[in-house]
PDB file of C-alpha atoms in Angstrom:
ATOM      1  CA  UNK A  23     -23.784   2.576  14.936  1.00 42.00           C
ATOM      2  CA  UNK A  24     -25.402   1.307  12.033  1.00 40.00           C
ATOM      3  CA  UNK A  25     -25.886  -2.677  11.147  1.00 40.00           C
ATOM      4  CA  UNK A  26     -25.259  -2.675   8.064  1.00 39.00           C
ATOM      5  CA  UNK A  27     -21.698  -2.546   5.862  1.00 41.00           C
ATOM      6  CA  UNK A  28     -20.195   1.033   4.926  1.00 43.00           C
ATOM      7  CA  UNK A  29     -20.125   1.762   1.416  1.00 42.00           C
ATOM      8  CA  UNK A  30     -17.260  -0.441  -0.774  1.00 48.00           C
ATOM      9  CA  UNK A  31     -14.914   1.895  -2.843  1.00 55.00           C
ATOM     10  CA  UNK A  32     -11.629   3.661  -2.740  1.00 58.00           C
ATOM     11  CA  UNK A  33     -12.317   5.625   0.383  1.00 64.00           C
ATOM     12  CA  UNK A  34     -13.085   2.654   2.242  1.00 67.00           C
ATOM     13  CA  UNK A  35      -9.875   1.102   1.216  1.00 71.00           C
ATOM     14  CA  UNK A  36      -8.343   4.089   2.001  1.00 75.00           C
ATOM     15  CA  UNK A  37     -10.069   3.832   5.820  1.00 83.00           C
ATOM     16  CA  UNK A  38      -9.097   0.256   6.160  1.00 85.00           C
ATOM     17  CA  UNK A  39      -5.247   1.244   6.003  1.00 81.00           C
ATOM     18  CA  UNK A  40      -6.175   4.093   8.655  1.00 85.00           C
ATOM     19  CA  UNK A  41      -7.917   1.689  10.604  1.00 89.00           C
ATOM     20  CA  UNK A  42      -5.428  -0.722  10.586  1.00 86.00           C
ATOM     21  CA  UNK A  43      -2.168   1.212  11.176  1.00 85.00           C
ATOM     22  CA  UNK A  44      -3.246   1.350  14.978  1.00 91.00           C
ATOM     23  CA  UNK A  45      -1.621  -1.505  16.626  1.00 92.00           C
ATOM     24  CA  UNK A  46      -4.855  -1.211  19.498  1.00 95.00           C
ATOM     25  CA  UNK A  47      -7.284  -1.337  16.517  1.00 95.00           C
ATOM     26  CA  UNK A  48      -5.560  -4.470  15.552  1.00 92.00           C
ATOM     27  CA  UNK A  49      -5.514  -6.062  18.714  1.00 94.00           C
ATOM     28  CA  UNK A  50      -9.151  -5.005  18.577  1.00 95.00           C
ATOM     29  CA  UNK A  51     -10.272  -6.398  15.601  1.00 93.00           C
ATOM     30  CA  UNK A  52      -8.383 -10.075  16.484  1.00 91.00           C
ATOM     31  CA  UNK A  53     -10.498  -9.906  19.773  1.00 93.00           C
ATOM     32  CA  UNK A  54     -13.671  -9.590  17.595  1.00 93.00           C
ATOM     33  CA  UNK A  55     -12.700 -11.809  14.862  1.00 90.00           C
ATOM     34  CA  UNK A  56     -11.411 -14.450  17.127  1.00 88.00           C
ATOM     35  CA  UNK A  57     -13.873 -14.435  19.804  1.00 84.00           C
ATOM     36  CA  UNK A  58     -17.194 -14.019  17.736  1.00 83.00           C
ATOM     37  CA  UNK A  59     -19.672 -11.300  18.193  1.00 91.00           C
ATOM     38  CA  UNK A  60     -18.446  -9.324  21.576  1.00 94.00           C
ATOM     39  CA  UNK A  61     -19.184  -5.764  23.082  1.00 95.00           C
ATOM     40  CA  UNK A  62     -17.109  -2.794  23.464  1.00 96.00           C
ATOM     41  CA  UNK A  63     -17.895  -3.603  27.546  1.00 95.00           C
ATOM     42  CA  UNK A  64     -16.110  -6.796  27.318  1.00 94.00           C
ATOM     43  CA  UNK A  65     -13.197  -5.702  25.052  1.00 96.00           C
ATOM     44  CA  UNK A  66     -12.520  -2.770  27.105  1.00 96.00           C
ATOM     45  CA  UNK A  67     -12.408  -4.958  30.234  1.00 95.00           C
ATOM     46  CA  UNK A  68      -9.799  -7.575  29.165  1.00 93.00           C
ATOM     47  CA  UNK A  69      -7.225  -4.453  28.134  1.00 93.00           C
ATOM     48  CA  UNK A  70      -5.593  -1.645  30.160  1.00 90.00           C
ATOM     49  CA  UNK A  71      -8.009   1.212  27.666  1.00 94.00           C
ATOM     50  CA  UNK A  72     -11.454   2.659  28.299  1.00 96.00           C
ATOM     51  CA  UNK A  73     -14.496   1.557  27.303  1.00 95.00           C
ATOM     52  CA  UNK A  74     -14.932   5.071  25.608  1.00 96.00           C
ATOM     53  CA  UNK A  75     -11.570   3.886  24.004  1.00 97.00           C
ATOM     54  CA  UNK A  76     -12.284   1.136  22.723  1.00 97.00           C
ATOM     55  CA  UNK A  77     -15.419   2.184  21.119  1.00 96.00           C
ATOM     56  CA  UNK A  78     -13.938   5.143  19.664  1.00 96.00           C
ATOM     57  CA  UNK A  79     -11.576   2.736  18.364  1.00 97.00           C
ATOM     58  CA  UNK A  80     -14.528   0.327  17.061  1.00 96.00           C
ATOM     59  CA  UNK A  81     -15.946   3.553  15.517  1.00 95.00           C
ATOM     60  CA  UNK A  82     -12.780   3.692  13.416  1.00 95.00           C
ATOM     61  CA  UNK A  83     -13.170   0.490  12.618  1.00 95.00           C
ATOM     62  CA  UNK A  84     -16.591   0.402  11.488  1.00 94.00           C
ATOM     63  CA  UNK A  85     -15.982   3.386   9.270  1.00 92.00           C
ATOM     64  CA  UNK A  86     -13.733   0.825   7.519  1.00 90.00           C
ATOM     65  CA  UNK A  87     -16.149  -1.927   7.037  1.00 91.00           C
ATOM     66  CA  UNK A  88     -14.297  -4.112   9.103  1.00 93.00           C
ATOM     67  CA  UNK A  89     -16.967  -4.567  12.003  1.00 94.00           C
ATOM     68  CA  UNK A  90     -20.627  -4.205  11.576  1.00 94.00           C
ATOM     69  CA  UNK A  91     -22.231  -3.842  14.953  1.00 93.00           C
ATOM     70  CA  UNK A  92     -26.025  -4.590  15.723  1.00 93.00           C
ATOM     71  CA  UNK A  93     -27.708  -2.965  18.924  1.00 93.00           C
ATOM     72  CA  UNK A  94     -28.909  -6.386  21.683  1.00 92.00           C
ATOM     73  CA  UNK A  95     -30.856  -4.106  24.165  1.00 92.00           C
ATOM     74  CA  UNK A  96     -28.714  -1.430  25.751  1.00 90.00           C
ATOM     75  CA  UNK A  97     -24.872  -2.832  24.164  1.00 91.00           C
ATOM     76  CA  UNK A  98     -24.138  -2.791  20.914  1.00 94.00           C
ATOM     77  CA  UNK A  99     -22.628  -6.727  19.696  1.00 95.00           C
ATOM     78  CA  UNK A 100     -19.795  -6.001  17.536  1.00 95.00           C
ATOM     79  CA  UNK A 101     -18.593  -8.539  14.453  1.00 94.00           C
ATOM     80  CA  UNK A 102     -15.933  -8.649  12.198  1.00 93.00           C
ATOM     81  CA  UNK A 103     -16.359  -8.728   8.706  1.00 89.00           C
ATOM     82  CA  UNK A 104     -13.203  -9.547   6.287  1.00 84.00           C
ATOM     83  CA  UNK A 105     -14.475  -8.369   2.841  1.00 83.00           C
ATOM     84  CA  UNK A 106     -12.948  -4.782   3.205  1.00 82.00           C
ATOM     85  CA  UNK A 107      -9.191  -6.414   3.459  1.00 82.00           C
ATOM     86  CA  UNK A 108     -10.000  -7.739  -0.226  1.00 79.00           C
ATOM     87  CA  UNK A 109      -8.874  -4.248  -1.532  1.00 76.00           C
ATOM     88  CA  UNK A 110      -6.499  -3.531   0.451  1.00 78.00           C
ATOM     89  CA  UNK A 111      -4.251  -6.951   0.341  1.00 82.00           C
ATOM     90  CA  UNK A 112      -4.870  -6.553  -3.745  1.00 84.00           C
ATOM     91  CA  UNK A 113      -2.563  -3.614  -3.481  1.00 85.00           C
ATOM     92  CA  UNK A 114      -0.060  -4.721  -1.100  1.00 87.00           C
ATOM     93  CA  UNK A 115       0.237  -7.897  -3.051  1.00 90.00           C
ATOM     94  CA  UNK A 116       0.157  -6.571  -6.361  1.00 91.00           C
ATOM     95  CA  UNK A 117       2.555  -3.762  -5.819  1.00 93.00           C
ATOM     96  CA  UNK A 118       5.181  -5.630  -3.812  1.00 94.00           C
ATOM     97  CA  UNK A 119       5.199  -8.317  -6.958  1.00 95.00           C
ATOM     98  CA  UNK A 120       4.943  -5.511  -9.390  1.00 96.00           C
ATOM     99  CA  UNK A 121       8.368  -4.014  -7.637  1.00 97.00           C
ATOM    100  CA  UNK A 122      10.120  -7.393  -7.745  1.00 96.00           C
ATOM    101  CA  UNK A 123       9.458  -7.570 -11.274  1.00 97.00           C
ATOM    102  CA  UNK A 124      11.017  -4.337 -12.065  1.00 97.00           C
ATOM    103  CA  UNK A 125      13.627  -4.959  -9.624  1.00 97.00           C
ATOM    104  CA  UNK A 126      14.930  -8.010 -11.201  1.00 97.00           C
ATOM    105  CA  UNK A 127      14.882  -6.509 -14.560  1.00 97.00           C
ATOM    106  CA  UNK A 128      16.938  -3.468 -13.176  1.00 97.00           C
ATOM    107  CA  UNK A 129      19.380  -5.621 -11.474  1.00 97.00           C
ATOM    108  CA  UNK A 130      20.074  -7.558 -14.404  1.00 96.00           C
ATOM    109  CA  UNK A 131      20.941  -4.461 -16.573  1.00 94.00           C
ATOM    110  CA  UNK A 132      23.742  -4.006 -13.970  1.00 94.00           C
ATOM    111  CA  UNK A 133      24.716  -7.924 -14.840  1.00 90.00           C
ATOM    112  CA  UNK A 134      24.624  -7.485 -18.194  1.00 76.00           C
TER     113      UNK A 134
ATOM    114  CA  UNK B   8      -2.142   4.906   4.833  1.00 55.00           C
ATOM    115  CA  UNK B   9       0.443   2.637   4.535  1.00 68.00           C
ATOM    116  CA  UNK B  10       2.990   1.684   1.937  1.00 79.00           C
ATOM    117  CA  UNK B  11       5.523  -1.356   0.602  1.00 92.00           C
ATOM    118  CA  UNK B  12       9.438  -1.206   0.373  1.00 95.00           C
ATOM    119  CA  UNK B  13      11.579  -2.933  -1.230  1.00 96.00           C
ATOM    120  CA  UNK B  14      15.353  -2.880  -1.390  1.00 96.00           C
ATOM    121  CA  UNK B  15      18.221  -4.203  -4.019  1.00 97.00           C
ATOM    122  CA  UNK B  16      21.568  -4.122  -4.028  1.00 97.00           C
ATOM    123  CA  UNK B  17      22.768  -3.031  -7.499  1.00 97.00           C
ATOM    124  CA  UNK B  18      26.551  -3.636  -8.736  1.00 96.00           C
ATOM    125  CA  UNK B  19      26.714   0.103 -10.558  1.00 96.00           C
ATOM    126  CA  UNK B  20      27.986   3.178  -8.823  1.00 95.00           C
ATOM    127  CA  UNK B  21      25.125   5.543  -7.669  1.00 95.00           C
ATOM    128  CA  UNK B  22      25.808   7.819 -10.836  1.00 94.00           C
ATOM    129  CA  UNK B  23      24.593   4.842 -13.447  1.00 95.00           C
ATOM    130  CA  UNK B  24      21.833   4.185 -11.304  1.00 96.00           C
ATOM    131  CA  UNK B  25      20.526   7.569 -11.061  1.00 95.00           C
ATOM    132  CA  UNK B  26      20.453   7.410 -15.028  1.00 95.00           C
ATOM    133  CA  UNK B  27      18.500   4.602 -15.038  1.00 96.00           C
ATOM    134  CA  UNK B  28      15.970   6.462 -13.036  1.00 96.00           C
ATOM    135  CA  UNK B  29      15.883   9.139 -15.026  1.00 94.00           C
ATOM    136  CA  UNK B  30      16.765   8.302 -18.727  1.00 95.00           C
ATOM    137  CA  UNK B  31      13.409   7.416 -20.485  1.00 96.00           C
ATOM    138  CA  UNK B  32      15.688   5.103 -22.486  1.00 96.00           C
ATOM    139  CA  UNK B  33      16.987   3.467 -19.586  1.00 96.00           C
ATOM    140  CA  UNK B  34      13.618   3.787 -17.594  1.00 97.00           C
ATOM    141  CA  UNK B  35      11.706   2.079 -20.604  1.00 97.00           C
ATOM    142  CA  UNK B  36      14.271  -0.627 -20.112  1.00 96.00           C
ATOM    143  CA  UNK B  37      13.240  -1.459 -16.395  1.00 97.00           C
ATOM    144  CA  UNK B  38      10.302   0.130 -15.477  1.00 97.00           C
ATOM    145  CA  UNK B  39       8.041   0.242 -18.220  1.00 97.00           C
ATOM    146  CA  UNK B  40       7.619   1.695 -21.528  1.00 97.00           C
ATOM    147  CA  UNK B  41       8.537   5.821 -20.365  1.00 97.00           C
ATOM    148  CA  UNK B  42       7.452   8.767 -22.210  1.00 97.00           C
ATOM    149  CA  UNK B  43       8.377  12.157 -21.324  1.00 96.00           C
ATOM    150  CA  UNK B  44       5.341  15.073 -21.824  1.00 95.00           C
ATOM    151  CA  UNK B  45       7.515  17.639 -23.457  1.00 92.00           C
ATOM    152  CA  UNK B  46       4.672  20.308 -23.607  1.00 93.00           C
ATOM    153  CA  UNK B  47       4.619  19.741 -19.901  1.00 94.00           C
ATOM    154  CA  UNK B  48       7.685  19.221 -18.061  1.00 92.00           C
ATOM    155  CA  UNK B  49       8.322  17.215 -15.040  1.00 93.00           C
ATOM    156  CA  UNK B  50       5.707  14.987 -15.961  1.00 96.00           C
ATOM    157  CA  UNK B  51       5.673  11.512 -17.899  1.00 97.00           C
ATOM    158  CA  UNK B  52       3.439   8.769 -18.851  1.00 97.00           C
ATOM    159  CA  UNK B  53       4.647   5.049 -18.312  1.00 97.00           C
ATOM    160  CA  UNK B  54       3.010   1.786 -19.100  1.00 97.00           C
ATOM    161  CA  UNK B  55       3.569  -0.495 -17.110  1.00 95.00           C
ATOM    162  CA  UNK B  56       3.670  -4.477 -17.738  1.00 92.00           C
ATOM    163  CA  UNK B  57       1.245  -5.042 -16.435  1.00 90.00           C
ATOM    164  CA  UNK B  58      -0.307  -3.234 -19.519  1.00 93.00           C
ATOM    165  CA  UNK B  59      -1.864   0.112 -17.127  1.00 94.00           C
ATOM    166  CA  UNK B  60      -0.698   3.110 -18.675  1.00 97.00           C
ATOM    167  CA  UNK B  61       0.364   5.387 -15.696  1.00 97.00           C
ATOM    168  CA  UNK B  62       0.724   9.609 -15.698  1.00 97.00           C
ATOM    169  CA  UNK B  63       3.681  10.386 -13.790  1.00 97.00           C
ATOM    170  CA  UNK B  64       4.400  13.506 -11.907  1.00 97.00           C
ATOM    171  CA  UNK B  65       8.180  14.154 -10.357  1.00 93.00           C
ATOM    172  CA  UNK B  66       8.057  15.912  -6.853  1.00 94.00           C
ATOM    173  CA  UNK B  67      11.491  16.092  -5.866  1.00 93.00           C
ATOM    174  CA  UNK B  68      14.792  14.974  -7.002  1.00 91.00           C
ATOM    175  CA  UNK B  69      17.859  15.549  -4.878  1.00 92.00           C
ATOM    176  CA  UNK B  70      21.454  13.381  -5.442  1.00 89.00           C
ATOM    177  CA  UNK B  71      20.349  10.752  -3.408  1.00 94.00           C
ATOM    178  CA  UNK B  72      16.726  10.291  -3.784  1.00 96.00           C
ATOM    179  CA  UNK B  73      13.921  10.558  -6.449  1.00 96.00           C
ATOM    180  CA  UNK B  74      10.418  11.340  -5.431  1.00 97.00           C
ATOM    181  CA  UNK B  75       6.627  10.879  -8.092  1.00 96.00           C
ATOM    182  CA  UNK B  76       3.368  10.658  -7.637  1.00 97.00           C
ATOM    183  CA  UNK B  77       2.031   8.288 -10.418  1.00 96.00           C
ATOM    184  CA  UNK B  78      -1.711   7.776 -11.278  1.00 95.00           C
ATOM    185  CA  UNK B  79      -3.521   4.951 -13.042  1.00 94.00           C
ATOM    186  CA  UNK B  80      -4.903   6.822 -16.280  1.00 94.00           C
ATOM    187  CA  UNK B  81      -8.145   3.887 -16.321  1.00 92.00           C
ATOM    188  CA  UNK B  82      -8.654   4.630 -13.085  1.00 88.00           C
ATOM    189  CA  UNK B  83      -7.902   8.073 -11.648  1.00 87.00           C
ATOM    190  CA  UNK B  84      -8.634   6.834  -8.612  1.00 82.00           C
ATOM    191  CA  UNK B  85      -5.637   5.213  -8.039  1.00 87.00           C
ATOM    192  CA  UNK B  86      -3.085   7.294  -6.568  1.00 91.00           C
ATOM    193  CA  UNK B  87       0.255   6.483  -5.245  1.00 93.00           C
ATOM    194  CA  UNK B  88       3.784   7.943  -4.815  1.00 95.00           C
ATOM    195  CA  UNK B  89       6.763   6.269  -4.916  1.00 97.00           C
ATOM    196  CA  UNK B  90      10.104   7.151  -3.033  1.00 97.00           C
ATOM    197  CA  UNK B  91      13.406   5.817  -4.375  1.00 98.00           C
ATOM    198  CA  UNK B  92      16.485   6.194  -2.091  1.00 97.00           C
ATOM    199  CA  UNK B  93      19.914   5.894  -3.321  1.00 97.00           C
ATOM    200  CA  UNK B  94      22.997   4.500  -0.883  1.00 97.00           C
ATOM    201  CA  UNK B  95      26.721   4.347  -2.108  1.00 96.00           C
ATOM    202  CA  UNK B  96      27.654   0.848  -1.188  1.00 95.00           C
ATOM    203  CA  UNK B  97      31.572   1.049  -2.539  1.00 93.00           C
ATOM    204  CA  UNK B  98      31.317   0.197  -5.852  1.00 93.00           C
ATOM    205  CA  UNK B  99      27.409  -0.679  -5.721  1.00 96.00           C
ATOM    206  CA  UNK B 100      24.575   0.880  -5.129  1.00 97.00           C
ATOM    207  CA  UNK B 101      21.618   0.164  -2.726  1.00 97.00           C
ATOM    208  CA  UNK B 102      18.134   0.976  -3.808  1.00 97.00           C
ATOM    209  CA  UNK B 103      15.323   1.624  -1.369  1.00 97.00           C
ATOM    210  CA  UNK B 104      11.784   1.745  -3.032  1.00 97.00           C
ATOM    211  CA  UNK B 105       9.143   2.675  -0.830  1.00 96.00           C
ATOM    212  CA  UNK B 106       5.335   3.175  -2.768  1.00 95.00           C
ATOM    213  CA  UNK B 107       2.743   3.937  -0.649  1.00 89.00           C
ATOM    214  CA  UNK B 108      -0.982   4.417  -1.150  1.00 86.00           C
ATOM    215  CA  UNK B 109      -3.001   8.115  -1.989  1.00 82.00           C
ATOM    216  CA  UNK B 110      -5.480   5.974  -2.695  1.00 75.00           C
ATOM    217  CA  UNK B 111      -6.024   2.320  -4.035  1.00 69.00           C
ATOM    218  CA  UNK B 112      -8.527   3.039  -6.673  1.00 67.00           C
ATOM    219  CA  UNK B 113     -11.716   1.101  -7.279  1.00 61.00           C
ATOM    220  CA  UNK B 114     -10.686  -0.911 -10.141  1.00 51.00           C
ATOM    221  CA  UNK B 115      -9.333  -4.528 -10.045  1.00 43.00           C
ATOM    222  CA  UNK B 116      -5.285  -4.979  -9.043  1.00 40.00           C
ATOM    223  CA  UNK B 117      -4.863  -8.783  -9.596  1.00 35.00           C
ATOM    224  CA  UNK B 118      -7.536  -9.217 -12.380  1.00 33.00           C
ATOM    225  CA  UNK B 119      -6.194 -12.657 -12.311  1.00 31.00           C
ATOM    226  CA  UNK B 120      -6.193 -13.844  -9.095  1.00 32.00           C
ATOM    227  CA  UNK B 121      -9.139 -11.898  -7.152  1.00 34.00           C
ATOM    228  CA  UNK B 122      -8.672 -12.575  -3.013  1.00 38.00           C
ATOM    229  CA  UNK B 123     -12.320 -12.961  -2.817  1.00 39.00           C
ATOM    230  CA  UNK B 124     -12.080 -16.488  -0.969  1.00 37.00           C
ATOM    231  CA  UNK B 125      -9.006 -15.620   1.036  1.00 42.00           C
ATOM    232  CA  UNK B 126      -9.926 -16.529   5.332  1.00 52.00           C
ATOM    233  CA  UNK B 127     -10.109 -14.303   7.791  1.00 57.00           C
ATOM    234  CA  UNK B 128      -7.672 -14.496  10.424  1.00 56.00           C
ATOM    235  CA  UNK B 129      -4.538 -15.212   8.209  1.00 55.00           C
ATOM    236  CA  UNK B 130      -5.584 -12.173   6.004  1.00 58.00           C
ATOM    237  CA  UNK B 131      -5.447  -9.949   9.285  1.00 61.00           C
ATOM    238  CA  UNK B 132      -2.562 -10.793  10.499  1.00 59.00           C
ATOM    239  CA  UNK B 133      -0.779 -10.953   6.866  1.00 58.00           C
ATOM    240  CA  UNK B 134      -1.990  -7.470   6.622  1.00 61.00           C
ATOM    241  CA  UNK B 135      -1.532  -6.459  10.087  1.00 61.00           C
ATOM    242  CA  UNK B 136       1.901  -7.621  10.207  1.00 53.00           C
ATOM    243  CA  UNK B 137       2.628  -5.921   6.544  1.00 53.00           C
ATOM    244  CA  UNK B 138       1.471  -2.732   7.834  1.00 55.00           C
ATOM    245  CA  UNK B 139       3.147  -2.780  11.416  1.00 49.00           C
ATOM    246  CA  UNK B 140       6.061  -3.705   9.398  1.00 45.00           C
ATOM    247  CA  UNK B 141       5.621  -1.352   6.709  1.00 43.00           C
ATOM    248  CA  UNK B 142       9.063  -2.911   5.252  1.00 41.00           C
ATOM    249  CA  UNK B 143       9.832  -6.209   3.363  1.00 41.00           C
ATOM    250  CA  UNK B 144      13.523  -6.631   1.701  1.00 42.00           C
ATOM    251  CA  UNK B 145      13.604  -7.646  -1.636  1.00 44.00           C
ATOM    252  CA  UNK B 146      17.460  -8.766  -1.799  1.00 43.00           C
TER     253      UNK B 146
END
């Protein structure tokens, strides 16, 4: 596990929608964002999942950019870092409006 | 991978629907400005309003349902397909649209409003809740 962020870009947009279409990952990543810099130890302990789980999980998560984690002597401190969502919430936002738009105009050939 | 969906209620039978998703005319009407690629059928290019011209492929089209793949042509990157479901409502029509991600692209989406300043724990659940969700009616 490196410390520093993956690479921004496409693919890493792509890996945040991965990452985050795991309803574990997403309890994961509130834990971490939530409750500050935290180990995989710890987040495995408060839930009914493996520590193995959870770092696998983590893993995921890091491929996404959405935790960095830095090694404290034998445990690896795991943060959570919001930049990737950027991206992704761009395209949910900016397709959903671009759909109403269209929407509207389609409905109101039907008014016509 | 996850996708956005959107759903109308249309007063036109299912038949003058399905022409406006298919009848350039009618498409450039609604969608954006459509332009069939003779020398290659089954394709199209669209632009958009929000200006992006868009190269459209058609993957399936049954009665009830219209399936493309359409890809940003200043950014190549950006891939998505869209799925359009059609559902006799008497006399009206209801119209599912469901678009959902290949790939995002690198370029800017809102040039206008960038979500660089946007905090972090409403932005995760906003997007976690979008994506468990994976569905938000439009009428």
């Amino acid at each position: 596990m490196r410390s520093e962020r993956s690479h921004a870009g496409p693919e890493r947009t792509d890996a945040v929608f991965v990452a985050l279409g795991d309803a574990t990952r997403r309890d994961l990543l509130r834990a971490v964002a939530s409750g500050g810099p935290t180990t995989a130890t710890r987040l495995a302990a408060e839930r009914d999942i493996t520590r193995q789980a959870v770092t696998k999980h983590l893993s995921v998560l890091h491929t996404a950019g959405l935790v960095t984690g830095r090694r404290v002597g034998r445990e690896v401190h795991y943060e959570a870092d919001p930049e990737p969502l950027d991206a992704a919430l761009e395209w949910i936002t900016a397709t959903g409006a671009a759909w109403d738009r269209r929407l509207d105009r389609l409905a109101a050939i039907f008014r016509a | 991978m996850t996708s956005i969906s959107r759903t109308v209620l249309l007063d036109a039978d299912t038949q003058l629907v399905r022409d406006a998703l298919e009848r350039p005319d009618l498409l450039s009407a609604w969608l954006g400005d459509w332009t069939e690629n003779d020398d290659e059928p089954g394709t199209a290019t669209v632009v958009t309003d929000d200006g992006r011209q868009r190269d459209v492929v058609r993957l399936a089209s049954t009665p009830d349902s219209i399936r493309w793949q359409w890809t940003l042509r200043d950014d190549r990157s950006a891939v998505s397909e869209v799925h359009i479901e059609l559902i006799e409502r008497g006399h009206q029509t209801l119209l599912v649209v469901h678009e959902t991600a290949v790939h995002v692209g690198a370029g800017p989406v809102l040039s206008a409003a960038p979500i660089g300043s946007i905090s972090w724990m409403p932005c995760l659940l906003a997007l976690g809740a979008v994506i468990a969700m994976s569905s938000v009616a439009h009428v």
